[in-house]
Coordinates of C-alpha atoms in Angstrom, one line a residue:
M4 CA 5.8 -2.5 96.4
K5 CA 4.3 -2.0 92.9
K6 CA 2.3 -4.7 91.3
L7 CA 4.6 -6.9 89.3
R8 CA 4.2 -6.4 85.6
R9 CA 7.7 -7.0 84.3
V10 CA 10.4 -9.1 86.0
L11 CA 14.0 -9.0 84.7
V12 CA 16.0 -12.2 85.4
A13 CA 19.8 -11.5 85.1
I14 CA 21.5 -14.5 83.5
A15 CA 25.2 -14.4 84.3
D16 CA 26.2 -17.4 82.2
V17 CA 24.1 -18.6 79.2
H18 CA 25.8 -22.0 79.2
R19 CA 24.7 -23.2 82.6
G20 CA 21.5 -24.0 84.4
H21 CA 19.5 -21.3 86.2
G22 CA 16.7 -23.5 87.6
S23 CA 16.2 -21.7 90.9
E24 CA 16.0 -18.2 89.3
L25 CA 13.6 -19.5 86.7
R26 CA 11.4 -21.2 89.3
R27 CA 11.1 -17.9 91.3
A28 CA 10.4 -15.9 88.2
A29 CA 7.8 -18.4 87.0
A30 CA 6.0 -18.5 90.3
L31 CA 5.7 -14.8 90.5
A32 CA 4.7 -14.4 86.8
R33 CA 2.0 -17.1 87.1
A34 CA 0.5 -15.4 90.2
T35 CA 0.6 -11.9 88.8
G36 CA 0.6 -12.2 85.0
A37 CA 3.9 -10.5 84.9
H38 CA 6.1 -10.6 81.8
I39 CA 9.5 -12.3 82.2
E40 CA 12.7 -11.0 80.5
L41 CA 15.8 -13.1 80.5
F42 CA 18.7 -10.6 80.2
H43 CA 22.4 -11.3 79.7
A44 CA 25.1 -8.6 79.5
V45 CA 27.9 -9.6 77.1
T46 CA 31.0 -8.1 78.7
A47 CA 33.8 -9.8 76.7
P48 CA 34.1 -11.6 73.4
A49 CA 33.2 -15.3 73.4
T50 CA 35.7 -17.9 72.3
R51 CA 35.4 -21.0 70.1
S52 CA 37.6 -24.0 70.1
R53 CA 38.9 -26.0 67.1
R54 CA 41.4 -28.7 66.7
I55 CA 44.4 -28.2 64.4
A56 CA 47.0 -30.9 64.1
K57 CA 45.7 -32.7 67.3
R58 CA 45.9 -29.4 69.2
R59 CA 42.9 -27.5 70.5
I60 CA 43.1 -23.8 69.8
D61 CA 40.8 -21.2 71.1
H62 CA 40.0 -18.2 69.0
E63 CA 38.1 -15.1 69.9
L64 CA 34.8 -14.4 68.1
S65 CA 33.8 -11.1 66.7
P66 CA 31.4 -8.8 68.7
E67 CA 28.5 -9.8 66.4
E68 CA 29.3 -13.5 66.7
S69 CA 29.6 -13.2 70.5
L70 CA 26.3 -11.5 70.8
S71 CA 24.7 -14.2 68.6
V72 CA 26.1 -17.0 70.8
A73 CA 24.7 -15.2 73.9
Q74 CA 21.3 -14.7 72.3
K75 CA 21.0 -18.3 71.3
G76 CA 21.9 -19.4 74.8
L77 CA 19.3 -17.2 76.3
E78 CA 16.6 -18.5 73.9
R79 CA 17.5 -22.0 74.8
I80 CA 17.0 -21.1 78.5
A81 CA 13.7 -19.4 77.6
R82 CA 12.4 -22.7 76.3
S83 CA 12.8 -24.4 79.7
K84 CA 9.9 -26.3 81.0
L85 CA 10.1 -24.3 84.2
L86 CA 8.8 -21.3 82.3
H87 CA 5.9 -23.1 80.6
G88 CA 2.9 -20.9 80.3
C89 CA 4.8 -17.7 81.0
R90 CA 5.3 -14.8 78.7
V91 CA 9.1 -14.8 78.2
Q92 CA 11.5 -12.6 76.2
A93 CA 15.2 -13.2 75.8
V94 CA 17.6 -10.2 75.3
A95 CA 21.4 -10.2 75.1
E96 CA 23.2 -6.9 74.8
W97 CA 26.8 -5.6 75.0
G98 CA 27.4 -3.8 78.3
K99 CA 30.2 -3.4 80.8
P100 CA 30.3 -3.6 83.7
A101 CA 27.5 -6.1 84.0
H102 CA 25.7 -4.4 86.9
E103 CA 25.4 -1.2 84.9
A104 CA 24.0 -3.0 81.9
I105 CA 21.4 -4.8 84.1
V106 CA 20.4 -1.5 85.9
H107 CA 20.1 0.3 82.6
R108 CA 18.0 -2.4 81.1
A109 CA 15.7 -2.5 84.2
I110 CA 15.2 1.3 83.9
S111 CA 14.6 1.3 80.2
T112 CA 12.1 -1.5 80.3
H113 CA 10.4 -0.3 83.5
A114 CA 11.1 -3.5 85.3
D115 CA 9.4 -3.9 88.7
L116 CA 11.8 -6.5 90.0
I117 CA 15.3 -7.9 89.3
I118 CA 16.0 -11.5 90.0
N119 CA 19.7 -12.5 90.4
G120 CA 21.2 -15.8 91.5
T121 CA 24.1 -16.4 93.8
R122 CA 26.8 -18.9 93.0
P123 CA 28.5 -21.7 95.0
R124 CA 32.1 -21.2 95.8
G125 CA 34.7 -23.7 97.2
R126 CA 34.4 -27.3 98.1
V127 CA 31.5 -26.8 100.5
G128 CA 29.6 -25.1 97.8
R129 CA 28.8 -22.0 100.1
L130 CA 26.6 -19.5 98.3
V131 CA 28.3 -16.2 98.2
L132 CA 27.7 -12.8 96.6
R133 CA 29.8 -11.6 93.7
H134 CA 31.0 -8.1 92.9
T135 CA 28.0 -7.8 90.5
D136 CA 25.6 -8.7 93.3
W137 CA 26.9 -6.0 95.6
E138 CA 26.8 -3.4 92.9
L139 CA 23.2 -4.3 92.1
I140 CA 22.4 -4.0 95.8
R141 CA 23.9 -0.5 95.8
H142 CA 22.5 0.8 92.5
S143 CA 19.3 -1.1 91.6
P144 CA 16.4 1.4 91.6
V145 CA 13.9 -1.5 91.9
P146 CA 13.6 -4.3 94.4
L147 CA 16.3 -7.0 94.0
L148 CA 15.6 -10.7 94.7
L149 CA 18.8 -12.6 95.4
V150 CA 18.2 -16.3 94.9
K151 CA 20.2 -18.2 97.4
S152 CA 18.2 -21.4 98.0
A153 CA 17.1 -24.4 96.0
H154 CA 13.4 -24.8 95.2
R155 CA 11.3 -25.3 98.3
A156 CA 8.0 -27.2 98.5
G157 CA 5.2 -26.2 100.8
K158 CA 3.8 -22.9 101.9
A159 CA 5.9 -19.8 101.5
V160 CA 7.1 -18.0 104.7
V161 CA 8.2 -14.4 104.2
L162 CA 10.2 -12.7 107.0
A163 CA 10.4 -8.9 107.0
A164 CA 13.6 -7.7 108.8
I165 CA 12.9 -4.2 110.1
D166 CA 14.8 -1.7 112.2
P167 CA 12.4 0.4 114.3
L168 CA 15.3 2.2 116.0
H169 CA 16.7 3.3 112.7
A170 CA 20.3 2.4 113.3
N171 CA 22.9 4.0 110.9
A172 CA 20.4 6.8 110.1
K173 CA 18.1 4.5 108.2
P174 CA 14.9 6.4 107.4
A175 CA 11.7 5.4 109.1
R176 CA 9.9 5.0 105.7
L177 CA 12.2 2.2 104.8
D178 CA 10.5 -0.1 107.4
R179 CA 7.2 0.7 105.7
R180 CA 8.6 -0.2 102.3
I181 CA 10.0 -3.4 103.7
L182 CA 6.7 -4.4 105.2
D183 CA 4.8 -3.5 102.1
A184 CA 7.1 -5.5 99.9
A185 CA 7.1 -8.5 102.2
G186 CA 3.3 -8.4 102.5
A187 CA 3.0 -8.2 98.7
M188 CA 5.3 -11.2 98.3
A189 CA 3.5 -13.2 101.0
A190 CA 0.1 -12.5 99.3
T191 CA 1.4 -13.3 95.8
L192 CA 2.9 -16.6 96.9
K193 CA -0.1 -17.3 99.2
G194 CA 2.2 -17.6 102.2
T195 CA 2.5 -16.2 105.7
L196 CA 4.2 -12.9 106.7
H197 CA 6.4 -12.6 109.8
A198 CA 8.3 -9.6 111.2
F199 CA 11.8 -9.6 112.8
H200 CA 14.0 -7.2 114.8
S201 CA 17.1 -7.9 116.8
Y202 CA 18.7 -5.5 119.4
M203 CA 21.7 -5.4 121.7
P204 CA 21.5 -4.7 125.4
L205 CA 22.2 -1.0 125.9
S206 CA 24.8 -1.6 128.7
I207 CA 26.9 -3.5 126.1
S208 CA 26.6 -0.7 123.6
V209 CA 27.5 2.0 126.1
A210 CA 30.4 0.1 127.5
A211 CA 31.8 -0.5 124.0
G212 CA 31.4 3.2 123.2
V213 CA 33.0 4.5 126.4
G214 CA 35.9 2.1 126.3
E215 CA 36.6 2.3 130.1
P216 CA 34.9 1.2 133.3
V217 CA 31.7 3.1 134.1
V218 CA 29.5 2.7 137.2
W219 CA 25.8 2.2 136.4
D220 CA 22.9 -0.2 137.1
A221 CA 23.2 -2.3 134.0
S222 CA 20.0 -4.3 134.7
E223 CA 17.9 -1.2 135.1
L224 CA 19.5 0.4 132.0
D225 CA 18.8 -2.8 129.9
A226 CA 15.2 -3.1 131.3
S227 CA 14.4 0.4 130.3
H228 CA 16.0 -0.1 126.9
L229 CA 14.0 -3.3 126.3
Q230 CA 10.7 -1.4 127.0
H231 CA 11.7 1.2 124.5
V232 CA 12.6 -1.4 121.9
V233 CA 9.3 -3.2 122.5
R234 CA 7.3 0.0 122.1
E235 CA 9.1 1.0 118.8
F236 CA 8.7 -2.5 117.4
A237 CA 5.0 -2.5 118.1
R238 CA 4.7 1.1 116.7
A239 CA 6.4 0.1 113.5
L240 CA 3.9 -2.8 113.1
R241 CA 0.8 -0.9 114.2
T242 CA -0.7 -0.7 110.8
S243 CA 0.2 -4.2 109.7
A244 CA -1.9 -7.3 110.1
I245 CA 0.9 -9.4 111.5
P246 CA -0.3 -11.2 114.7
P247 CA 1.8 -11.3 117.8
S248 CA 2.7 -15.0 117.1
R249 CA 4.5 -13.9 114.0
R250 CA 6.4 -11.0 115.5
H251 CA 10.0 -12.0 116.4
L252 CA 11.9 -9.7 118.7
R253 CA 15.3 -11.1 119.7
M254 CA 18.3 -10.0 121.6
G255 CA 21.7 -10.5 120.1
D256 CA 23.8 -10.0 116.9
V257 CA 21.5 -9.3 114.0
A258 CA 23.3 -11.6 111.5
A259 CA 23.2 -14.6 113.8
E260 CA 19.7 -14.0 115.2
L261 CA 18.1 -13.3 111.8
A262 CA 19.7 -16.4 110.3
A263 CA 18.5 -18.5 113.3
C264 CA 15.0 -17.1 113.0
A265 CA 14.9 -17.8 109.3
R266 CA 16.0 -21.4 109.8
Q267 CA 13.5 -22.0 112.6
L268 CA 10.6 -20.6 110.5
H269 CA 11.9 -22.4 107.4
A270 CA 11.6 -19.0 105.7
S271 CA 11.5 -19.0 102.0
M272 CA 12.5 -15.3 101.8
V273 CA 13.9 -12.6 104.0
V274 CA 13.0 -9.0 103.0
M275 CA 15.6 -6.4 104.0
G276 CA 16.3 -2.7 103.4
A277 CA 19.4 -1.1 101.9
V278 CA 20.5 2.6 102.1
S279 CA 22.8 4.0 99.6
R280 CA 26.0 5.3 101.2
S281 CA 29.4 6.7 100.0
G282 CA 33.0 6.5 101.1
L283 CA 34.0 4.9 104.4
E284 CA 30.4 5.0 105.8
R285 CA 29.2 2.8 102.9
L286 CA 32.1 0.4 103.5
L287 CA 31.3 0.0 107.2
I288 CA 27.6 -0.5 106.6
G289 CA 28.5 -2.9 103.7
N290 CA 30.6 -5.0 106.0
A291 CA 27.6 -5.4 108.4
A292 CA 25.3 -6.2 105.5
Q293 CA 27.8 -8.8 104.2
R294 CA 27.7 -10.7 107.5
V295 CA 23.9 -10.8 107.4
L296 CA 23.6 -11.8 103.8
D297 CA 26.3 -14.4 104.2
E298 CA 24.5 -16.0 107.1
L299 CA 21.2 -16.3 105.4
K300 CA 20.5 -19.5 103.4
C301 CA 17.2 -18.5 102.0
D302 CA 16.3 -16.0 99.3
V303 CA 16.7 -12.3 100.1
L304 CA 14.6 -9.5 98.7
I305 CA 16.5 -6.1 99.0
V306 CA 14.3 -3.0 99.1
K307 CA 15.8 0.5 98.8

């Protein structure tokens, strides 16, 4: 992962608080000297309310007025005490859809990282990804930090989720990028780096694929597969400085196991990889990714 020089914080709503995103940006900026840009894509005209004859009537502002309202909102956010001591710029631009405007801005300003916050939904306040979040995961050319948790005190724990067996045709170099990015984040935040991989017993995978009874020695098959997984996990980490005590190899569903591991470690951030897909293949992989991201309660750094 490149040294952070410019961090773009995507502000979805200039009229609400963005404390968690600002804290993450400030922590990274203070550690690296990076410049922070608060960016808001204006996708629709703003409205203003006025009372006429005891009735409140909303009227649509002009494009120029809408942009001015957004700019002033961003500048107010930029004056937050959370960003004290950081170099901060506030920019509002017309752009639709929002994810395209964010990606275009990141490219044009040579941003090294995009920070985007998730939002609570429903009575339980579950943090979920919006359409813009998923489109940023698909199209962002730079690492994307999805802020899902409130500010955490204490030492940062960064968990790199790798796939040494390269499921779904993921390239081997993606694991190296994940480990590099996770290592850079752990070093920047003066935290600890861990590695994770989850696998399923081969007998279950074969049975699911065949769809009918097959005679084999399941225990021998699974033991051989486990040896293979252990070798590949160790091979993927052979150039890393992650000690055995911080290497977590688990058997089971990746979404459940990764979430459980992150909880047990009190992880501040999970670093994952994303591969651009198209058509039905992208949809199927997206469904799996959605389960993983939905289960995680900590921040997630997505690396292409």
